Short mmCIF file of C-alpha atoms and ligand atoms in Angstrom, two decimals:
data_model
loop_
_atom_site.label_atom_id
_atom_site.label_comp_id
_atom_site.label_asym_id
_atom_site.label_seq_id
_atom_site.Cartn_x
_atom_site.Cartn_y
_atom_site.Cartn_z
CA UNK A 1 4.08 5.92 19.95
CA UNK A 2 1.10 7.92 18.74
CA UNK A 3 -0.83 6.24 15.60
CA UNK A 4 -3.62 8.78 14.61
CA UNK A 5 -4.90 9.01 11.05
CA UNK A 6 -6.06 12.50 9.86
CA UNK A 7 -9.74 12.40 8.73
CA UNK A 8 -9.34 13.69 5.15
CA UNK A 9 -9.30 10.56 3.11
CA UNK A 10 -11.84 10.69 0.19
CA UNK A 11 -11.88 6.79 -0.07
CA UNK A 12 -12.87 6.59 3.74
CA UNK A 13 -15.35 9.45 3.33
CA UNK A 14 -17.16 7.44 0.43
CA UNK A 15 -18.03 4.58 2.76
CA UNK A 16 -20.69 4.38 5.22
CA UNK A 17 -19.42 5.09 8.61
CA UNK A 18 -19.20 2.19 10.85
CA UNK A 19 -20.75 1.83 14.33
CA UNK A 20 -20.48 -0.40 17.42
CA UNK A 21 -16.79 -0.49 17.80
CA UNK A 22 -15.19 -2.26 20.72
CA UNK A 23 -12.03 -1.19 22.43
CA UNK A 24 -10.02 -3.43 24.68
CA UNK A 25 -11.44 -2.72 28.30
CA UNK A 26 -10.28 -5.64 30.28
CA UNK A 27 -7.73 -8.39 30.54
CA UNK A 28 -7.99 -11.45 28.06
CA UNK A 29 -6.40 -14.63 26.89
CA UNK A 30 -6.51 -16.00 23.47
CA UNK A 31 -5.01 -18.51 21.33
CA UNK A 32 -4.20 -16.09 18.53
CA UNK A 33 -3.38 -12.33 18.51
CA UNK A 34 -3.14 -10.19 15.39
CA UNK A 35 -1.85 -6.69 15.73
CA UNK A 36 -2.86 -4.38 12.85
CA UNK A 37 -6.31 -4.44 10.97
CA UNK A 38 -5.26 -3.58 7.35
CA UNK A 39 -4.97 -6.03 4.50
CA UNK A 40 -2.57 -8.04 5.90
CA UNK A 41 -3.95 -8.46 9.42
CA UNK A 42 -7.61 -8.83 8.18
CA UNK A 43 -6.21 -11.45 5.64
CA UNK A 44 -4.42 -13.38 8.42
CA UNK A 45 -7.69 -13.14 10.67
CA UNK A 46 -9.89 -14.42 7.87
CA UNK A 47 -7.45 -17.47 7.36
CA UNK A 48 -7.15 -18.27 10.94
CA UNK A 49 -10.93 -17.93 11.41
CA UNK A 50 -11.32 -20.61 8.77
CA UNK A 51 -8.53 -22.78 10.18
CA UNK A 52 -9.55 -22.72 13.61
CA UNK A 53 -13.36 -21.99 13.97
CA UNK A 54 -13.33 -22.91 17.65
CA UNK A 55 -10.26 -21.06 18.96
CA UNK A 56 -10.32 -17.50 20.31
CA UNK A 57 -8.81 -15.16 17.98
CA UNK A 58 -8.45 -11.50 18.43
CA UNK A 59 -7.29 -8.79 16.01
CA UNK A 60 -6.60 -5.26 17.37
CA UNK A 61 -6.04 -1.98 15.68
CA UNK A 62 -4.83 1.35 17.21
CA UNK A 63 -7.46 3.10 15.23
CA UNK A 64 -10.45 2.13 13.20
CA UNK A 65 -9.79 -1.07 11.20
CA UNK A 66 -8.89 -0.52 7.64
CA UNK A 67 -8.49 3.34 7.85
CA UNK A 68 -4.83 3.27 7.68
CA UNK A 69 -2.99 2.96 4.65
CA UNK A 70 -5.10 0.28 3.58
CA UNK A 71 -7.97 2.80 2.83
CA UNK A 72 -5.32 5.61 1.92
CA UNK A 73 -3.57 4.26 -0.91
CA UNK A 74 -3.95 4.87 -4.75
CA UNK A 75 -5.76 1.61 -5.66
CA UNK A 76 -3.28 0.10 -8.09
CA UNK A 77 -3.13 -3.54 -7.73
CA UNK A 78 -0.01 -4.06 -9.49
CA UNK A 79 1.44 -6.95 -11.67
CA UNK A 80 4.50 -5.11 -12.42
CA UNK A 81 6.51 -2.14 -11.02
CA UNK A 82 9.32 0.05 -12.75
CA UNK A 83 10.35 1.52 -9.47
CA UNK A 84 10.04 0.30 -5.78
CA UNK A 85 9.54 3.57 -3.98
CA UNK A 86 12.80 5.19 -4.63
CA UNK A 87 14.80 2.41 -5.95
CA UNK A 88 14.63 0.33 -9.11
CA UNK A 89 14.85 -3.37 -9.50
CA UNK A 90 16.84 -4.10 -12.49
CA UNK A 91 18.17 -7.64 -12.16
CA UNK A 92 15.93 -9.98 -14.31
CA UNK A 93 15.94 -13.06 -11.96
CA UNK A 94 15.14 -10.85 -8.96
CA UNK A 95 12.43 -9.06 -10.98
CA UNK A 96 10.95 -12.30 -11.67
CA UNK A 97 10.74 -13.29 -8.15
CA UNK A 98 9.05 -9.96 -7.29
CA UNK A 99 6.62 -10.31 -10.22
CA UNK A 100 5.71 -13.92 -9.07
CA UNK A 101 4.76 -12.52 -5.88
CA UNK A 102 2.63 -9.73 -7.35
CA UNK A 103 0.91 -12.31 -9.31
CA UNK A 104 -0.09 -14.31 -6.37
CA UNK A 105 -1.13 -11.10 -4.68
CA UNK A 106 -3.51 -10.25 -7.66
CA UNK A 107 -4.99 -13.87 -7.50
CA UNK A 108 -5.49 -13.61 -3.74
CA UNK A 109 -7.58 -10.40 -3.99
CA UNK A 110 -9.35 -11.73 -7.18
CA UNK A 111 -10.41 -14.83 -5.11
CA UNK A 112 -11.29 -12.98 -2.27
CA UNK A 113 -13.62 -10.44 -4.22
CA UNK A 114 -15.29 -13.62 -6.15
CA UNK A 115 -15.74 -15.54 -3.08
CA UNK A 116 -17.59 -12.76 -1.19
CA UNK A 117 -18.95 -10.94 -4.25
CA UNK A 118 -17.11 -7.76 -3.28
CA UNK A 119 -17.76 -4.42 -5.24
CA UNK A 120 -14.62 -2.44 -5.04
CA UNK A 121 -14.90 -0.56 -8.55
CA UNK A 122 -12.61 -3.53 -9.96
CA UNK A 123 -11.23 -2.48 -13.42
CA UNK A 124 -8.69 -4.55 -15.19
CA UNK A 125 -7.61 -1.70 -17.47
CA UNK A 126 -3.78 -2.12 -16.77
CA UNK A 127 -1.69 0.98 -16.08
CA UNK A 128 0.68 3.63 -17.62
CA UNK A 129 4.19 4.30 -16.77
CA UNK A 130 4.59 7.68 -18.17
CA UNK A 131 7.02 10.72 -18.21
CA UNK A 132 6.95 14.25 -19.67
CA UNK A 133 10.83 13.74 -20.34
CA UNK A 134 11.51 12.45 -23.86
CA UNK A 135 14.85 11.10 -22.72
CA UNK A 136 13.13 8.66 -20.44
CA UNK A 137 12.02 6.87 -23.45
CA UNK A 138 15.30 4.92 -22.84
CA UNK A 139 14.34 3.82 -19.43
CA UNK A 140 10.87 2.74 -20.87
CA UNK A 141 12.58 0.78 -23.77
CA UNK A 142 14.82 -1.15 -21.15
CA UNK A 143 11.73 -1.78 -19.16
CA UNK A 144 9.92 -3.14 -22.11
CA UNK A 145 12.96 -5.41 -22.71
CA UNK A 146 12.57 -6.80 -19.25
CA UNK A 147 8.78 -7.20 -19.67
CA UNK A 148 9.08 -9.01 -22.98
CA UNK A 149 11.53 -11.50 -21.39
CA UNK A 150 9.01 -12.29 -18.77
CA UNK A 151 6.01 -12.42 -21.20
CA UNK A 152 4.12 -9.30 -19.85
CA UNK A 153 1.79 -7.99 -22.54
CA UNK A 154 2.47 -4.41 -22.86
CA UNK A 155 3.26 -1.53 -25.43
CA UNK A 156 5.13 1.66 -25.91
CA UNK A 157 2.70 4.55 -26.77
CA UNK A 158 3.21 7.64 -28.91
CA UNK A 159 2.34 11.05 -27.42
CA UNK A 160 -0.74 11.45 -29.58
CA UNK A 161 -2.20 8.08 -28.73
CA UNK A 162 -1.47 8.84 -25.12
CA UNK A 163 -3.03 12.13 -24.92
CA UNK A 164 -6.13 10.79 -26.38
CA UNK A 165 -6.25 8.05 -23.71
CA UNK A 166 -5.44 10.26 -20.77
CA UNK A 167 -6.96 13.76 -21.82
CA UNK A 168 -3.57 15.54 -21.07
CA UNK A 169 -0.71 16.54 -23.52
CA UNK A 170 1.49 16.54 -20.41
CA UNK A 171 3.39 13.18 -20.97
CA UNK A 172 5.72 12.46 -23.98
CA UNK A 173 6.74 8.88 -23.46
CA UNK A 174 4.66 6.01 -21.92
CA UNK A 175 4.43 2.36 -21.62
CA UNK A 176 1.15 0.37 -21.01
CA UNK A 177 1.24 -2.86 -19.16
CA UNK A 178 -2.24 -4.82 -19.71
CA UNK A 179 -1.86 -6.63 -16.37
CA UNK A 180 -2.77 -4.80 -12.98
CA UNK A 181 -6.25 -3.65 -11.80
CA UNK A 182 -7.58 -0.22 -10.59
CA UNK A 183 -9.79 -0.42 -7.54
CA UNK A 184 -11.45 1.37 -4.59
CA UNK A 185 -9.15 0.58 -1.74
CA UNK A 186 -11.52 1.66 1.03
CA UNK A 187 -14.18 -0.65 -0.37
CA UNK A 188 -11.89 -3.61 -0.55
CA UNK A 189 -10.77 -3.26 3.05
CA UNK A 190 -14.11 -2.54 4.27
CA UNK A 191 -15.19 -5.78 2.69
CA UNK A 192 -12.45 -7.68 4.54
CA UNK A 193 -13.84 -6.28 7.77
CA UNK A 194 -17.37 -7.16 7.04
CA UNK A 195 -16.79 -10.71 6.15
CA UNK A 196 -14.62 -11.58 9.28
CA UNK A 197 -15.56 -15.07 10.37
CA UNK A 198 -17.80 -15.24 13.64
CA UNK A 199 -15.03 -16.33 16.03
CA UNK A 200 -13.10 -13.38 15.26
CA UNK A 201 -13.04 -10.65 17.96
CA UNK A 202 -12.09 -7.23 16.58
CA UNK A 203 -10.89 -4.53 18.97
CA UNK A 204 -10.51 -1.07 17.57
CA UNK A 205 -8.93 2.33 19.09
CA UNK A 206 -6.70 0.12 21.03
CA UNK A 207 -2.96 0.57 20.67
CA UNK A 208 -0.52 -1.89 21.52
CA UNK A 209 1.84 0.03 23.94
CA UNK A 210 4.24 -2.80 25.08
CA UNK A 211 4.71 -6.47 24.58
CA UNK A 212 6.96 -9.10 25.73
CA UNK A 213 7.41 -12.86 25.57
CA UNK A 214 7.57 -15.03 28.73
CA UNK A 215 8.05 -18.90 28.27
CA UNK A 216 4.83 -19.90 26.61
CA UNK A 217 3.07 -16.71 26.18
CA UNK A 218 3.22 -13.29 24.54
CA UNK A 219 1.99 -10.53 26.78
CA UNK A 220 0.45 -7.49 25.30
CA UNK A 221 -0.26 -4.22 27.05
CA UNK A 222 -3.01 -1.83 26.02
CA UNK A 223 -4.20 1.35 27.60
CA UNK A 224 -7.05 -0.39 29.24
CA UNK A 225 -6.04 -4.12 29.42
CA UNK A 226 -3.74 -6.74 28.74
CA UNK A 227 -3.86 -9.64 26.24
CA UNK A 228 -2.00 -13.02 26.84
CA UNK A 229 -1.73 -14.82 23.57
CA UNK A 230 -0.24 -18.21 22.68
CA UNK A 231 0.67 -16.99 19.19
CA UNK A 232 0.83 -13.38 17.67
CA UNK A 233 1.09 -12.02 14.13
CA UNK A 234 2.40 -8.40 13.79
CA UNK A 235 0.80 -6.88 10.64
CA UNK A 236 1.35 -3.19 11.50
CA UNK A 237 3.39 -2.39 8.20
CA UNK A 238 4.58 1.14 8.64
CA UNK A 239 4.59 0.73 12.57
CA UNK A 240 6.59 -2.66 12.56
CA UNK A 241 9.74 -0.72 13.57
CA UNK A 242 8.00 1.32 16.28
CA UNK A 243 6.94 -1.84 18.04
CA UNK A 244 10.64 -3.27 17.76
CA UNK A 245 9.80 -5.79 14.94
CA UNK A 246 12.78 -6.39 12.44
CA UNK A 247 13.89 -2.74 13.66
CA UNK A 248 17.03 -2.94 11.62
CA UNK A 249 15.40 -4.05 8.37
CA UNK A 250 12.63 -1.67 7.77
CA UNK A 251 11.61 2.04 8.17
CA UNK A 252 8.51 4.14 7.82
CA UNK A 253 7.93 6.46 5.01
CA UNK A 254 5.09 8.95 4.94
CA UNK A 255 3.05 9.72 1.74
CA UNK A 256 0.29 12.25 1.05
CA UNK A 257 -2.26 12.20 -1.61
CA UNK A 258 -5.13 14.47 -2.71
CA UNK A 259 -8.39 13.76 -4.48
CA UNK A 260 -10.61 16.27 -6.48
CA UNK A 261 -14.23 16.50 -6.44
CA UNK A 262 -15.82 14.76 -9.38
CA UNK A 263 -15.35 16.66 -12.71
CA UNK A 264 -18.48 18.49 -14.01
CA UNK A 265 -19.80 17.44 -17.38
CA UNK A 266 -18.05 20.46 -19.11
CA UNK A 267 -14.81 19.82 -17.32
CA UNK A 268 -14.80 16.12 -18.43
CA UNK A 269 -15.45 17.07 -21.89
CA UNK A 270 -12.56 19.74 -21.70
CA UNK A 271 -10.23 16.64 -21.01
CA UNK A 272 -11.73 14.67 -23.73
CA UNK A 273 -13.93 12.45 -21.61
CA UNK A 274 -11.28 9.53 -21.08
CA UNK A 275 -12.01 6.20 -19.67
CA UNK A 276 -10.63 5.64 -16.31
CA UNK A 277 -6.91 5.40 -16.16
CA UNK A 278 -3.92 5.15 -13.84
CA UNK A 279 -0.37 6.50 -14.38
CA UNK A 280 2.88 5.58 -12.44
CA UNK A 281 5.91 7.79 -12.77
CA UNK A 282 8.97 6.66 -14.64
CA UNK A 283 11.15 8.31 -12.24
CA UNK A 284 10.66 7.16 -8.62
CA UNK A 285 9.68 10.31 -6.99
CA UNK A 286 7.30 11.53 -9.94
CA UNK A 287 3.59 11.75 -9.35
CA UNK A 288 1.41 8.75 -9.27
CA UNK A 289 -1.93 10.19 -10.84
CA UNK A 290 -5.11 8.49 -11.53
CA UNK A 291 -8.72 9.31 -13.06
CA UNK A 292 -11.23 7.34 -11.34
CA UNK A 293 -14.41 5.83 -12.85
CA UNK A 294 -16.53 8.69 -11.13
CA UNK A 295 -14.34 11.26 -12.70
CA UNK A 296 -12.29 12.37 -9.78
CA UNK A 297 -8.35 12.90 -10.13
CA UNK A 298 -6.12 11.55 -7.42
CA UNK A 299 -2.60 12.63 -7.22
CA UNK A 300 0.25 11.42 -4.93
CA UNK A 301 3.51 13.12 -5.32
CA UNK A 302 5.20 13.07 -2.07
CA UNK A 303 7.36 10.53 0.14
CA UNK A 304 8.93 11.61 3.23
CA UNK A 305 10.49 10.89 6.40
CA UNK A 306 8.15 12.50 8.59
CA UNK A 307 8.14 12.65 12.56
CA UNK A 308 5.55 12.39 14.12
CA UNK A 309 3.63 10.26 11.83
CA UNK A 310 0.57 12.28 11.84
CA UNK A 311 0.43 15.41 9.66
CA UNK A 312 -0.99 18.59 10.92
CA UNK A 313 -3.58 20.51 8.89
CA UNK A 314 -0.89 22.97 8.17
CA UNK A 315 1.42 20.27 6.77
CA UNK A 316 -1.29 18.61 4.76
CA UNK A 317 -2.32 22.15 3.41
CA UNK A 318 1.26 22.71 2.06
CA UNK A 319 1.41 19.27 0.25
CA UNK A 320 -2.02 20.00 -1.09
CA UNK A 321 -0.63 23.06 -2.76
CA UNK A 322 1.98 20.95 -4.50
CA UNK A 323 -0.62 18.52 -5.60
CA UNK A 324 -2.72 21.22 -7.14
CA UNK A 325 0.36 22.35 -9.03
CA UNK A 326 0.68 18.72 -10.21
CA UNK A 327 -2.69 18.51 -11.50
CA UNK A 328 -2.61 21.99 -13.09
CA UNK A 329 0.46 21.04 -14.91
CA UNK A 330 -1.41 18.28 -16.52
CA UNK A 331 -5.03 19.79 -16.89
CA UNK A 332 -4.55 23.59 -17.10
CA UNK A 333 -8.06 24.00 -18.07
CA UNK A 334 -9.45 22.61 -14.97
CA UNK A 335 -10.27 25.19 -12.13
CA UNK A 336 -8.01 25.76 -9.12
CA UNK A 337 -10.18 24.87 -6.44
CA UNK A 338 -11.17 21.37 -7.15
CA UNK A 339 -9.18 19.40 -4.53
CA UNK A 340 -11.61 18.05 -2.11
CA UNK A 341 -9.27 16.05 0.32
CA UNK A 342 -5.89 15.58 1.24
CA UNK A 343 -4.60 12.79 3.59
CA UNK A 344 -1.32 11.11 4.47
CA UNK A 345 -0.62 7.39 5.12
CA UNK A 346 2.32 5.50 6.40
CA UNK A 347 4.01 2.72 4.49
CA UNK A 348 7.00 0.62 5.18
CA UNK A 349 10.32 0.21 3.30
CA UNK A 350 13.43 -2.06 3.32
CA UNK A 351 16.57 -1.35 1.89
CA UNK A 352 16.42 -3.96 -1.01
CA UNK A 353 12.82 -3.40 -1.42
CA UNK A 354 12.17 -7.15 -0.21
CA UNK A 355 9.24 -7.81 1.93
CA UNK A 356 9.25 -9.18 5.55
CA UNK A 357 7.44 -12.53 5.87
CA UNK A 358 8.75 -14.24 8.81
CA UNK A 359 8.85 -16.30 12.03
CA UNK A 360 10.79 -13.97 14.14
CA UNK A 361 10.63 -16.08 17.20
CA UNK A 362 9.05 -19.07 18.63
CA UNK A 363 5.16 -18.34 18.12
CA UNK A 364 5.78 -14.73 16.83
CA UNK A 365 5.37 -13.88 13.10
CA UNK A 366 5.52 -10.68 11.06
CA UNK A 367 4.46 -9.65 7.69
CA UNK A 368 4.87 -6.34 6.03
CA UNK A 369 7.02 -3.88 3.93
CA UNK A 370 5.35 -3.93 0.57
CA UNK A 371 5.91 -0.40 -0.56
CA UNK A 372 3.51 0.43 -3.33
CA UNK A 373 2.32 -3.05 -3.82
CA UNK A 374 0.35 -3.81 -0.49
CA UNK A 375 -3.04 -4.31 -1.83
CA UNK A 376 -2.18 -7.59 -3.42
CA UNK A 377 0.91 -8.62 -1.63
CA UNK A 378 -0.58 -7.58 1.93
CA UNK A 379 -3.62 -9.77 1.12
CA UNK A 380 -1.50 -12.54 0.09
CA UNK A 381 0.96 -12.41 2.90
CA UNK A 382 -1.90 -12.09 5.43
CA UNK A 383 -3.32 -15.28 4.40
CA UNK A 384 -0.16 -16.88 3.98
CA UNK A 385 1.76 -15.86 7.23
CA UNK A 386 -1.48 -17.54 9.15
CA UNK A 387 -0.69 -20.65 7.28
CA UNK A 388 2.86 -20.50 8.12
CA UNK A 389 2.13 -19.94 11.67
CA UNK A 390 -0.07 -23.09 11.61
CA UNK A 391 3.09 -24.85 10.45
CA UNK A 392 1.91 -25.70 7.16
CA UNK A 393 3.68 -24.99 3.94
CA UNK A 394 2.22 -24.04 0.62
CA UNK A 395 3.39 -23.38 -2.89
CA UNK A 396 2.81 -19.73 -2.30
CA UNK A 397 4.99 -19.53 0.74
CA UNK A 398 7.67 -21.25 -1.31
CA UNK A 399 7.53 -18.38 -3.92
CA UNK A 400 7.48 -15.62 -1.24
CA UNK A 401 10.24 -17.27 0.48
CA UNK A 402 12.39 -17.64 -2.69
CA UNK A 403 12.89 -13.80 -2.85
CA UNK A 404 15.88 -12.37 -0.92
CA UNK A 405 15.59 -11.33 2.58
CA UNK A 406 15.67 -7.52 3.47
CA UNK A 407 19.16 -6.35 4.22
CA UNK A 408 20.48 -4.66 7.05
CA UNK A 409 20.02 -1.02 7.67
CA UNK A 410 22.31 1.54 9.45
CA UNK A 411 21.45 2.81 12.74
CA UNK A 412 20.03 6.48 13.39
CA UNK A 413 20.94 9.22 12.97
CA UNK A 414 22.54 7.76 9.72
CA UNK A 415 19.53 5.82 8.44
CA UNK A 416 17.27 9.13 8.32
CA UNK A 417 20.13 11.20 7.06
CA UNK A 418 20.81 8.48 4.33
CA UNK A 419 16.91 8.20 3.26
CA UNK A 420 16.39 11.99 3.41
CA UNK A 421 19.52 12.43 1.09
CA UNK A 422 18.32 9.80 -1.22
CA UNK A 423 14.62 11.11 -1.51
CA UNK A 424 16.11 14.81 -2.00
CA UNK A 425 18.23 13.51 -4.89
CA UNK A 426 15.44 11.64 -6.30
CA UNK A 427 13.12 14.50 -6.09
CA UNK A 428 15.40 16.47 -8.12
CA UNK A 429 15.74 13.91 -10.82
CA UNK A 430 11.84 13.67 -11.17
CA UNK A 431 11.22 17.37 -10.60
CA UNK A 432 9.35 18.12 -13.71
CA UNK A 433 7.16 15.20 -13.17
CA UNK A 434 6.06 15.78 -9.67
C1 FAD B 501 -0.86 7.36 -0.36
C2 FAD B 501 -0.56 5.94 -0.51
C3 FAD B 501 -0.61 5.38 -1.74
C4 FAD B 501 -0.40 4.01 -1.97
N1 FAD B 501 -0.70 3.51 -3.25
C5 FAD B 501 -0.56 1.94 -3.29
C6 FAD B 501 -1.08 1.50 -4.42
O1 FAD B 501 -1.54 2.13 -5.40
N2 FAD B 501 -1.09 0.13 -4.54
C7 FAD B 501 -0.67 -0.71 -3.47
O2 FAD B 501 -0.66 -2.01 -3.54
N3 FAD B 501 -0.19 -0.10 -2.46
C8 FAD B 501 -0.34 1.19 -2.13
N4 FAD B 501 0.13 1.74 -1.07
C9 FAD B 501 0.57 0.92 0.13
C10 FAD B 501 -0.32 0.11 0.64
O3 FAD B 501 -1.39 1.09 1.06
C11 FAD B 501 0.29 -0.60 2.06
O4 FAD B 501 1.24 -1.50 1.49
C12 FAD B 501 -0.94 -1.54 2.45
O5 FAD B 501 -2.06 -0.68 3.13
C13 FAD B 501 -0.22 -2.37 3.70
O6 FAD B 501 -1.23 -2.98 4.42
P1 FAD B 501 -1.13 -3.48 5.89
O7 FAD B 501 -2.46 -4.04 6.31
O8 FAD B 501 0.17 -4.32 5.92
O9 FAD B 501 -0.80 -2.04 6.70
P2 FAD B 501 -1.76 -0.97 7.06
O10 FAD B 501 -2.88 -0.88 6.15
O11 FAD B 501 -0.81 0.14 7.45
O12 FAD B 501 -2.36 -1.49 8.54
C14 FAD B 501 -1.64 -1.58 9.61
C15 FAD B 501 -2.54 -1.23 10.85
O13 FAD B 501 -1.60 -1.44 12.01
C16 FAD B 501 -2.47 -0.54 12.95
N5 FAD B 501 -1.42 -0.20 14.14
C17 FAD B 501 -0.06 0.45 13.80
N6 FAD B 501 0.46 0.40 15.13
C18 FAD B 501 -0.30 -0.11 15.94
C19 FAD B 501 -0.27 -0.63 17.24
N7 FAD B 501 0.78 -0.27 18.18
N8 FAD B 501 -1.27 -1.19 18.06
C20 FAD B 501 -2.50 -1.59 17.14
N9 FAD B 501 -2.52 -1.20 15.96
C21 FAD B 501 -1.44 -0.54 15.13
C22 FAD B 501 -2.51 0.79 12.02
O14 FAD B 501 -3.48 1.52 12.65
C23 FAD B 501 -3.07 0.15 10.81
O15 FAD B 501 -4.55 0.14 10.77
C24 FAD B 501 -0.05 3.20 -0.68
C25 FAD B 501 0.13 3.80 0.49
C26 FAD B 501 -0.12 5.13 0.72
C27 FAD B 501 -0.13 5.63 2.11
#
């Protein structure tokens, strides 16, 4: 299976290019092997490096480390969500279990950036759930009840207040949650690469092609070499299924996003010079839209079953047109040609929105399926799956494992048919807010 990123992601382009990548060129043995170098894999590697400073630990990525979804996301480190992709989690007890995990995720990222003094444009400005449809006020009132029961600080906003804060009259109803952070996802994951402990060997541009388990070893085949590991952690998120990991419990979804160039002084004045903000949609398939601290607008308004994973330039251009329309609807005064880049990324979903955090066989572990919460939960799960693989228990692991396990999915072609139908239906319901 091909894992290829497009090179259009603004967050990646903001960073200084890395050099001196190593690819796998020979056969090796190691104690620990981690597949996938995003937030999850890098956090697992960091933790294992601390636990075992004298053991050989290898982390491998099919492309450049951190340049998958971990650099391609919208940068919301969430404390609460109204929707999980295209489903909503309404039951209070389950919602609390999910929010407890988010809370641990925020703490894991906070601890990381404090410990390593990471600059990732961290802004504790909370986030908005907003809709142009007045009738969505009912959904927000119900959500407000849930948040109140769980003591999340939040408030419902009038249209006037909202337009002052966001610089657009598009939205009619909104709820602001105080918790949650906006950040630069590329800077965060780059820091995770930069601080990898010395005993971690990072191989890039090395795709895992095949793997199998013999008695005490896991044998992994790459194009130019083989690695035999005593223990392995799969941290490939949207690519778990393609490696045969929990195949009947997760599936990949492709998202696309666009980012504008920075607004000029005049353009910024024309939208009222608001402070940095982030809006999540009330309806699952509505647009996520964000104004960055350097005055760029990011929009994400697609979620698709897309095969192959990589989008052609033509496909990205088509989605970019929809994203331009999404920006114009909200900011008609801005010029047509301000989108600077469009990119796609792969996330992983489960049927009931629960995450995967498991020992799947002796010495084989997997973590993933965070949908839109992977910044915090991926960082947390990476660290904690390393601890679990080390046969230890923590309060965090207990909280993670208190949540329901992912539920079984039907086989193909029924699965894709079902997902496509659901996405189509949700797109219609969210039409005005795309
Ligand atoms: C457009 C978009 C917007 C999003 N917005 C948000 C948001 O605002 N907030 C939030 O919390 N989350 C968001 N997400 C989700 C978030 O990005 C992911 O949950 C998170 O990146 C998962 O991290 P990870 O390390 O588990 O997986 P990834 O970052 O996907 O890393 C997995 C790595 O595995 C590698 N890999 C795959 N197959 C192989 C193989 N065969 N061999 C070797 N390596 C392999 C890949 O190259 C990749 O680098 C968004 C995602 C996208 C795409």
